[in-house]
Each structure stands twice: as C-alpha cells, then as structure tokens.
Tab-separated table of C-alpha atoms and ligand atoms in Angstrom:
chain	number	residue	atom	x	y	z
B	1	UNK	CA	-23.572	2.994	5.674
B	2	UNK	CA	-20.464	5.152	5.954
B	3	UNK	CA	-17.965	5.644	3.144
B	4	UNK	CA	-14.330	5.265	4.181
B	5	UNK	CA	-13.066	8.273	2.266
B	6	UNK	CA	-9.396	7.627	1.544
B	7	UNK	CA	-9.106	10.744	-0.569
B	8	UNK	CA	-10.224	13.048	2.224
B	9	UNK	CA	-8.221	11.228	4.885
B	10	UNK	CA	-5.058	11.276	2.785
B	11	UNK	CA	-5.489	15.037	2.275
B	12	UNK	CA	-5.660	15.519	6.042
B	13	UNK	CA	-2.520	13.392	6.541
B	14	UNK	CA	-0.829	15.397	3.773
B	15	UNK	CA	-1.408	18.586	5.772
B	16	UNK	CA	0.027	16.925	8.905
B	17	UNK	CA	3.125	15.813	7.003
B	18	UNK	CA	3.580	19.281	5.551
B	19	UNK	CA	3.401	20.716	9.053
B	20	UNK	CA	6.040	18.205	10.261
B	21	UNK	CA	8.342	19.255	7.424
B	22	UNK	CA	7.976	22.922	8.334
B	23	UNK	CA	8.867	22.041	11.947
B	24	UNK	CA	11.960	20.164	10.805
B	25	UNK	CA	13.049	23.087	8.657
B	26	UNK	CA	12.555	25.606	11.466
B	27	UNK	CA	14.689	23.362	13.679
B	28	UNK	CA	17.451	23.651	11.044
B	29	UNK	CA	17.022	20.057	9.819
B	30	UNK	CA	16.655	18.911	6.228
B	31	UNK	CA	13.307	17.585	4.960
B	32	UNK	CA	12.795	13.847	4.386
B	33	UNK	CA	14.236	12.567	1.105
B	34	UNK	CA	12.688	9.690	-0.877
B	35	UNK	CA	14.448	8.192	-3.910
B	36	UNK	CA	12.819	5.926	-6.483
B	37	UNK	CA	14.468	3.682	-9.061
B	38	UNK	CA	12.407	3.149	-12.205
B	39	UNK	CA	13.673	0.596	-14.734
B	40	UNK	CA	12.243	0.745	-18.268
B	41	UNK	CA	9.161	2.468	-19.642
B	42	UNK	CA	6.219	0.485	-18.335
B	43	UNK	CA	3.261	2.903	-18.474
B	44	UNK	CA	1.645	1.862	-15.195
B	45	UNK	CA	4.975	1.909	-13.289
B	46	UNK	CA	5.740	5.349	-14.691
B	47	UNK	CA	2.326	6.620	-13.540
B	48	UNK	CA	2.819	5.207	-10.022
B	49	UNK	CA	6.343	6.623	-9.661
B	50	UNK	CA	5.329	10.042	-10.986
B	51	UNK	CA	2.480	10.072	-8.500
B	52	UNK	CA	4.917	9.364	-5.639
B	53	UNK	CA	7.325	12.080	-6.804
B	54	UNK	CA	4.435	14.547	-7.093
B	55	UNK	CA	3.256	13.668	-3.576
B	56	UNK	CA	6.791	14.294	-2.245
B	57	UNK	CA	6.627	17.813	-3.679
B	58	UNK	CA	3.184	18.393	-2.194
B	59	UNK	CA	4.264	17.464	1.345
B	60	UNK	CA	7.606	19.272	1.064
B	61	UNK	CA	9.874	16.194	0.856
B	62	UNK	CA	12.885	16.010	-1.413
B	63	UNK	CA	12.733	13.340	-4.096
B	64	UNK	CA	15.148	11.795	-6.555
B	65	UNK	CA	14.020	9.729	-9.503
B	66	UNK	CA	16.663	7.369	-10.889
B	67	UNK	CA	15.558	6.335	-14.384
B	68	UNK	CA	17.303	3.351	-15.911
B	69	UNK	CA	17.000	1.658	-19.325
B	70	UNK	CA	15.213	-1.676	-19.386
B	71	UNK	CA	18.329	-3.333	-20.845
B	72	UNK	CA	20.590	-2.567	-17.854
B	73	UNK	CA	22.226	-5.568	-16.196
B	74	UNK	CA	21.183	-6.911	-12.809
B	75	UNK	CA	24.653	-6.027	-11.478
B	76	UNK	CA	24.254	-2.423	-12.573
B	77	UNK	CA	20.912	-2.167	-10.770
B	78	UNK	CA	22.441	-3.728	-7.642
B	79	UNK	CA	25.195	-1.075	-7.767
B	80	UNK	CA	22.527	1.667	-7.821
B	81	UNK	CA	20.816	0.069	-4.828
B	82	UNK	CA	24.136	-0.102	-2.982
B	83	UNK	CA	24.820	3.559	-3.784
B	84	UNK	CA	21.449	4.623	-2.319
B	85	UNK	CA	22.014	2.376	0.726
B	86	UNK	CA	25.086	4.424	1.632
B	87	UNK	CA	23.894	7.877	0.553
B	88	UNK	CA	23.360	9.752	3.825
B	89	UNK	CA	21.195	12.358	2.089
B	90	UNK	CA	18.587	9.734	1.165
B	91	UNK	CA	16.328	8.557	4.003
B	92	UNK	CA	14.486	5.852	2.122
B	93	UNK	CA	14.064	4.493	-1.387
B	94	UNK	CA	11.938	2.189	-3.478
B	95	UNK	CA	12.627	0.088	-6.545
B	96	UNK	CA	9.430	0.225	-8.579
B	97	UNK	CA	8.159	-3.259	-9.451
B	98	UNK	CA	7.792	-5.136	-11.729
B	99	UNK	CA	11.370	-5.313	-13.025
B	100	UNK	CA	12.314	-6.600	-16.498
B	101	UNK	CA	12.308	-10.411	-16.715
B	102	UNK	CA	16.127	-10.735	-16.819
B	103	UNK	CA	16.444	-9.132	-13.364
B	104	UNK	CA	15.781	-11.169	-10.223
B	105	UNK	CA	13.326	-9.093	-8.155
B	106	UNK	CA	14.005	-11.047	-4.979
B	107	UNK	CA	17.762	-10.434	-5.241
B	108	UNK	CA	17.139	-6.705	-5.656
B	109	UNK	CA	14.715	-6.554	-2.715
B	110	UNK	CA	17.244	-8.388	-0.519
B	111	UNK	CA	19.962	-5.885	-1.491
B	112	UNK	CA	18.017	-2.918	-0.052
B	113	UNK	CA	19.111	-1.843	3.429
B	114	UNK	CA	16.064	-2.689	5.618
B	115	UNK	CA	16.528	0.658	7.385
B	116	UNK	CA	15.853	2.414	4.067
B	117	UNK	CA	13.201	-0.045	2.834
B	118	UNK	CA	10.229	2.322	3.050
B	119	UNK	CA	8.152	-0.031	0.865
B	120	UNK	CA	8.456	-2.586	3.680
B	121	UNK	CA	9.076	-5.465	1.241
B	122	UNK	CA	12.416	-6.672	2.682
B	123	UNK	CA	12.175	-9.937	4.689
B	124	UNK	CA	13.625	-8.137	7.731
B	125	UNK	CA	10.720	-5.666	7.730
B	126	UNK	CA	8.189	-8.421	6.992
B	127	UNK	CA	9.673	-10.501	9.840
B	128	UNK	CA	9.663	-7.589	12.271
B	129	UNK	CA	6.018	-6.892	11.405
B	130	UNK	CA	5.179	-10.579	11.926
B	131	UNK	CA	6.837	-10.503	15.370
B	132	UNK	CA	5.007	-7.330	16.379
B	133	UNK	CA	8.211	-5.268	16.372
B	134	UNK	CA	8.327	-1.786	14.901
B	135	UNK	CA	8.820	-2.058	11.124
B	136	UNK	CA	8.139	-0.276	7.866
B	137	UNK	CA	4.695	-1.637	7.016
B	138	UNK	CA	3.917	-2.194	3.317
B	139	UNK	CA	2.093	0.927	2.164
B	140	UNK	CA	-1.289	-0.540	1.173
B	141	UNK	CA	-1.940	-2.549	4.375
B	142	UNK	CA	-0.544	0.365	6.414
B	143	UNK	CA	-2.982	2.724	4.651
B	144	UNK	CA	-5.902	0.400	5.389
B	145	UNK	CA	-5.003	0.195	9.085
B	146	UNK	CA	-4.867	3.997	9.253
B	147	UNK	CA	-8.279	4.193	7.630
B	148	UNK	CA	-9.788	1.727	10.153
B	149	UNK	CA	-8.255	3.794	12.944
B	150	UNK	CA	-9.412	7.184	11.618
B	151	UNK	CA	-12.999	5.993	11.215
B	152	UNK	CA	-12.886	3.995	14.473
B	153	UNK	CA	-14.045	0.850	12.703
B	154	UNK	CA	-14.535	-1.877	15.319
B	155	UNK	CA	-12.256	-4.859	14.667
B	156	UNK	CA	-11.800	-6.557	18.081
B	157	UNK	CA	-12.964	-10.162	17.984
B	158	UNK	CA	-14.394	-9.789	14.482
B	159	UNK	CA	-14.048	-12.376	11.739
B	160	UNK	CA	-12.058	-10.854	8.875
B	161	UNK	CA	-11.575	-12.492	5.497
B	162	UNK	CA	-8.746	-11.201	3.323
B	163	UNK	CA	-9.180	-12.293	-0.297
B	164	UNK	CA	-5.810	-12.480	-2.093
B	165	UNK	CA	-2.464	-13.596	-0.648
B	166	UNK	CA	0.121	-11.448	-2.444
B	167	UNK	CA	3.291	-10.568	-0.533
B	168	UNK	CA	2.595	-6.843	-0.794
B	169	UNK	CA	-1.098	-6.740	0.141
B	170	UNK	CA	-2.952	-9.913	1.175
B	171	UNK	CA	-0.411	-11.676	3.411
B	172	UNK	CA	0.727	-8.612	5.391
B	173	UNK	CA	-2.903	-7.497	5.698
B	174	UNK	CA	-3.834	-10.846	7.251
B	175	UNK	CA	-0.954	-10.487	9.739
B	176	UNK	CA	-1.979	-6.947	10.700
B	177	UNK	CA	-5.637	-7.829	11.184
B	178	UNK	CA	-4.743	-10.761	13.437
B	179	UNK	CA	-2.165	-8.971	15.634
B	180	UNK	CA	-2.896	-8.070	19.221
B	181	UNK	CA	-3.680	-4.420	18.572
B	182	UNK	CA	-6.596	-2.040	18.964
B	183	UNK	CA	-7.158	-2.108	15.193
B	184	UNK	CA	-6.471	-5.838	14.877
B	185	UNK	CA	-7.483	-8.733	17.126
B	186	UNK	CA	-9.552	-10.255	14.329
B	187	UNK	CA	-9.954	-13.943	13.626
B	188	UNK	CA	-8.584	-14.054	10.100
B	189	UNK	CA	-9.313	-16.203	7.066
B	190	UNK	CA	-6.887	-15.753	4.158
B	191	UNK	CA	-8.564	-16.748	0.896
B	192	UNK	CA	-6.970	-17.233	-2.542
B	193	UNK	CA	-7.646	-18.739	-5.947
B	194	UNK	CA	-7.805	-22.305	-4.573
B	195	UNK	CA	-10.217	-21.450	-1.758
B	196	UNK	CA	-13.369	-23.516	-1.962
B	197	UNK	CA	-16.780	-21.979	-1.262
B	198	UNK	CA	-15.490	-18.397	-0.993
B	199	UNK	CA	-19.065	-17.165	-0.651
B	200	UNK	CA	-19.575	-19.241	2.531
B	201	UNK	CA	-16.437	-17.717	4.082
B	202	UNK	CA	-17.491	-14.192	3.130
B	203	UNK	CA	-21.030	-14.611	4.459
B	204	UNK	CA	-19.523	-15.376	7.876
B	205	UNK	CA	-17.223	-12.346	7.789
B	206	UNK	CA	-17.682	-9.080	9.663
B	207	UNK	CA	-14.825	-7.529	7.685
B	208	UNK	CA	-13.922	-8.328	4.063
B	209	UNK	CA	-10.705	-7.046	2.491
B	210	UNK	CA	-10.578	-7.794	-1.232
B	211	UNK	CA	-7.198	-7.692	-3.000
B	212	UNK	CA	-7.612	-9.833	-6.087
B	213	UNK	CA	-7.744	-7.733	-9.263
B	214	UNK	CA	-10.930	-9.313	-10.677
B	215	UNK	CA	-13.433	-6.529	-11.333
B	216	UNK	CA	-16.656	-6.720	-9.322
B	217	UNK	CA	-16.246	-10.389	-8.376
B	218	UNK	CA	-17.722	-9.756	-4.915
B	219	UNK	CA	-21.464	-9.228	-5.126
B	220	UNK	CA	-24.147	-8.341	-2.550
B	221	UNK	CA	-25.278	-11.957	-2.091
B	222	UNK	CA	-21.762	-12.790	-0.806
B	223	UNK	CA	-21.747	-10.148	1.945
B	224	UNK	CA	-23.245	-10.293	5.436
B	225	UNK	CA	-25.612	-7.492	6.497
B	226	UNK	CA	-23.629	-4.752	8.321
B	227	UNK	CA	-20.192	-5.936	7.180
B	228	UNK	CA	-17.168	-3.682	6.645
B	229	UNK	CA	-15.850	-3.946	3.070
B	230	UNK	CA	-12.415	-2.725	2.001
B	231	UNK	CA	-11.778	-2.883	-1.735
B	232	UNK	CA	-8.108	-2.856	-2.736
B	233	UNK	CA	-8.588	-3.997	-6.346
B	234	UNK	CA	-8.119	-1.557	-9.196
B	235	UNK	CA	-8.651	-2.764	-12.744
B	236	UNK	CA	-9.188	-0.837	-15.967
B	237	UNK	CA	-12.441	-1.937	-17.563
B	238	UNK	CA	-13.408	-0.894	-21.109
B	239	UNK	CA	-16.164	1.704	-21.026
B	240	UNK	CA	-17.166	3.413	-24.255
B	241	UNK	CA	-19.218	5.998	-22.338
B	242	UNK	CA	-16.011	7.449	-20.835
B	243	UNK	CA	-13.858	9.908	-22.753
B	244	UNK	CA	-10.704	7.894	-22.001
B	245	UNK	CA	-12.425	4.646	-23.032
B	246	UNK	CA	-12.213	2.887	-19.660
B	247	UNK	CA	-13.237	3.144	-16.032
B	248	UNK	CA	-11.533	1.934	-12.872
B	249	UNK	CA	-13.282	-0.974	-11.183
B	250	UNK	CA	-12.683	-2.518	-7.794
B	251	UNK	CA	-13.103	-6.166	-6.819
B	252	UNK	CA	-16.462	-5.308	-5.253
B	253	UNK	CA	-19.752	-4.530	-7.019
B	254	UNK	CA	-19.940	-1.245	-5.171
B	255	UNK	CA	-23.542	-0.035	-5.496
B	256	UNK	CA	-25.302	-3.228	-4.445
B	257	UNK	CA	-22.720	-4.163	-1.780
B	258	UNK	CA	-22.740	-0.659	-0.248
B	259	UNK	CA	-26.435	-1.048	0.618
B	260	UNK	CA	-25.587	-3.911	3.000
B	261	UNK	CA	-22.440	-2.461	4.594
B	262	UNK	CA	-21.684	-0.535	7.756
B	263	UNK	CA	-18.491	0.856	6.137
B	264	UNK	CA	-17.151	0.588	2.577
B	265	UNK	CA	-14.271	2.029	0.536
B	266	UNK	CA	-14.998	3.398	-2.948
B	267	UNK	CA	-12.810	2.777	-6.014
B	268	UNK	CA	-11.252	5.146	-6.868
B	269	UNK	CA	-10.848	7.343	-3.785
B	270	UNK	CA	-10.532	4.654	-1.116
B	271	UNK	CA	-7.424	2.545	-0.592
B	272	UNK	CA	-5.415	4.058	-3.491
B	273	UNK	CA	-4.764	7.543	-2.008
B	274	UNK	CA	-4.003	5.950	1.401
B	275	UNK	CA	-1.259	3.828	-0.178
B	276	UNK	CA	0.751	6.773	-1.507
B	277	UNK	CA	0.403	8.820	1.664
B	278	UNK	CA	1.534	5.823	3.743
B	279	UNK	CA	4.754	5.636	1.752
B	280	UNK	CA	5.294	9.284	2.691
B	281	UNK	CA	4.669	8.457	6.357
B	282	UNK	CA	7.277	5.687	6.175
B	283	UNK	CA	9.749	8.150	4.623
B	284	UNK	CA	9.193	10.613	7.466
B	285	UNK	CA	9.797	7.767	9.950
B	286	UNK	CA	13.044	6.925	8.138
B	287	UNK	CA	14.145	10.553	8.310
B	288	UNK	CA	13.506	10.621	12.047
B	289	UNK	CA	14.948	7.142	12.623
B	290	UNK	CA	11.745	6.055	14.348
B	291	UNK	CA	11.543	2.429	13.220
B	292	UNK	CA	14.862	0.813	14.125
B	293	UNK	CA	15.088	2.139	17.646
B	294	UNK	CA	13.574	-0.951	19.287
Q	1	LIG	P1	-1.708	-10.356	-7.099
Q	1	LIG	O1	-2.089	-10.610	-8.524
Q	1	LIG	O2	-0.292	-10.437	-6.692
Q	1	LIG	O3	-2.563	-11.339	-6.165
Q	1	LIG	C1	-3.893	-11.617	-6.422
Q	1	LIG	C2	-4.380	-12.617	-5.410
Q	1	LIG	O4	-5.745	-12.903	-5.677
Q	1	LIG	C3	-3.648	-13.960	-5.443
Q	1	LIG	O5	-3.318	-14.367	-4.143
Q	1	LIG	C4	-4.661	-14.916	-6.061
Q	1	LIG	O6	-4.586	-16.230	-5.572
Q	1	LIG	C5	-5.966	-14.304	-5.611
Q	1	LIG	N1	-7.073	-14.679	-6.480
Q	1	LIG	C6	-7.111	-14.707	-7.833
Q	1	LIG	N2	-8.317	-15.111	-8.267
Q	1	LIG	C7	-9.053	-15.383	-7.161
Q	1	LIG	C8	-10.362	-15.839	-6.953
Q	1	LIG	N3	-11.182	-16.134	-7.967
Q	1	LIG	N4	-10.796	-16.004	-5.692
Q	1	LIG	C9	-9.996	-15.710	-4.642
Q	1	LIG	N5	-8.726	-15.248	-4.784
Q	1	LIG	C10	-8.267	-15.097	-6.039
Q	1	LIG	O7	-2.349	-8.952	-6.786
Q	1	LIG	P2	-1.973	-7.738	-5.764
Q	1	LIG	O8	-2.169	-8.145	-4.367
Q	1	LIG	O9	-0.706	-7.118	-6.167
Q	1	LIG	O10	-3.148	-6.735	-6.181
Q	1	LIG	C11	-4.505	-7.083	-6.074
Q	1	LIG	C12	-5.355	-5.958	-6.630
Q	1	LIG	O11	-5.136	-4.806	-5.836
Q	1	LIG	C13	-5.027	-5.524	-8.060
Q	1	LIG	O12	-6.206	-5.075	-8.673
Q	1	LIG	C14	-4.080	-4.363	-7.878
Q	1	LIG	O13	-4.109	-3.469	-8.973
Q	1	LIG	C15	-4.685	-3.719	-6.655
Q	1	LIG	N6	-3.744	-2.940	-5.866
Q	1	LIG	C16	-4.167	-1.724	-5.438
Q	1	LIG	C17	-3.372	-0.949	-4.651
Q	1	LIG	C18	-3.884	0.361	-4.193
Q	1	LIG	O14	-3.117	1.179	-3.732
Q	1	LIG	N7	-5.195	0.577	-4.236
Q	1	LIG	C19	-2.014	-1.357	-4.255
Q	1	LIG	C20	-1.676	-2.710	-4.690
Q	1	LIG	C21	-2.524	-3.459	-5.460
Q	1	LIG	P3	-3.290	-17.208	-5.820
Q	1	LIG	O15	-2.261	-16.758	-4.836
Q	1	LIG	O16	-3.823	-18.555	-5.532
Q	1	LIG	O17	-2.884	-16.989	-7.247
C-alpha cells in the first residue's frame, strides 16, 4: 500500500511555483495576484481564506483580501465583483462560499468574469471542462488529478466510483475521471444519498473517491482488494483525548481500509493541501493567460 502524500506533493509544487515567480520577476514582470472576497465572520470561511492568503505569501504571489460585513447588500457585493473583474492588477479572484442567506450565490458566481474565475465554479469554466477544452478546473478535483499523475496511479479502463455529487467536488470529479485523458478514461459511477446498495457499487470499483462529509462511513468490507481510495471528506469529530477537543476525520475508516488498498490518501495531509496549491496553480495560469488561448 502506498500513501498518496498530498502534503509532500503540495510542498514540491510550492517550490516550483516559487521558482516560476522568481523567473517572472527577473523578466521584469509582476508576480501573480489573487484576490479573495470574504463576507461576514464565519469561522471556517475565515480559516480557509487566511490559509489561501498565507499560501500566496509563501509562493511569492500578491494577495488582496476584501473583507465585507455580513449585512452588505447583494448589489454592493456585485459591485465589488465587477470592480475586480476590471482591475488589471488582479489576475484572478474568489468569493469565499457560503454567502449569507440574503445573497444569491448563483448570481454572484455568474457575475465573475470566467477569465478570472480561478475557483472554476462559473458555468463557462464548468462547460469548457465538460467539453474537454482548457478551463480553470475546480481546485479539489484538479488537486486529485495532479496527485494521480504524480504517483502514476493507473486509471485507464478502471471502474471509478465517486461518492457525492456536489458542484464543486463530486460532479466535476466524475467528469475528469471519465474524460479521454491519460489520468482519466475510467468508467464512472456517480453515487449520492439516494444511491441504493452503495456497498455493491464500491466492491466493484478499482478507484473510490469519497466526497460526502460523513465521518468514516466507508469501511474495509466495502472496498475491493487492491483498490485506490481518495478521501476528500473532512469533518470535525469530538475527541476528548485531543487538546483542542476534536480530531479531523475523513469519509473513510482509514486504518482498516488502508490494509486493502494499493493507494490511499490520509486525512489530514491528503486532498486538503492539494486543493490550496491547485488554486495557486490556477492563479499562475491566469497571470500567464494560459487558459483562454484555445
Ligand atoms: P456536499 O455536502 O455539497 O455534498 C455531499 C454529497 O454527499 C451530496 O451529493 C450527497 O448526496 C452525498 N451524500 C450524503 N450522504 C450520503 C450517503 N449516505 N451516501 C452517499 N452519498 C451521500 O459536500 P462537498 O462536496 O462540498 O464536500 C464533501 C466533503 O468534502 C465534506 O466533508 C467537505 O468538508 C470536504 N471537502 C474537502 C475539501 C478538501 O480540500 N479536502 C474541499 C471541499 C470539500 P445528495 O446530493 O443526494 O444530497
């Protein structure tokens, strides 16, 4: 069994990005610039955004954090989006989700210029990905594909089951695994909360990608011998033995499942670090105008 070490891989990519930035600077060009809009004071959103800003610093990117009160109007937020769309000093930006209930998330996503949509959530980027055109790929699926590539995980002709059909993880992941590509070409099953006999589907799967958010729901008896298991789920689970009172759990019961796998991602240290670094890769692509050239 081999661990797919997202922490280590993301550190290597970080060094590559840093090197790219130094090259840009020596060529007299400015470094990539990522902006983030954060509305309100949601603890988890704040942690995620701070992590992204910190990563920008570490790779040498510029970053701008636009903090807005949670009582701002939808129109005001749309004005901020429009301002970033036309700011030539900003290569790409994200609007951290979720937004307060009075703001229509879909309207905000649609207002982002697809050329600056480094989260890859805009329908134009989703559509381009679906059609096999170059696109900003959503960061988590993009990170998983990079991990499969780095560890040369065989995918051609394999049966892959993606559990979870969210717009940001499950659905794009299913598209990427089924595309005609060296790290795709799988026969894909997309499972969700209404799927019957999930265990039967999983037992037939060479690759399982779990993106549900239900701690340790996938157990060893559900996994085929030699399967590849990618665990996207991250949930805080109460744990009195930890100083902070909780631990992070994936969707997979790691210890027992790992014994049956050919490859597996740990939680934490697997998909999580690959997600943040993939957002940085998208920002570099935006800076170099690499996506919308074809
Ligand atoms: P969502 O809550 O948007 O989607 C969860 C999906 O799981 C839904 O499609 C739901 O089905 C499905 N589901 C729920 N219960 C079951 C079940 N019993 N059997 C099969 N499918 C089920 O979650 P996200 O995709 O946003 O996130 C999933 C997990 O991944 C979370 O733990 C999240 O924290 C984590 N995450 C981690 C990231 C990282 O970087 N590591 C990045 C993004 C997310 P239905 O559609 O029918 O409701």
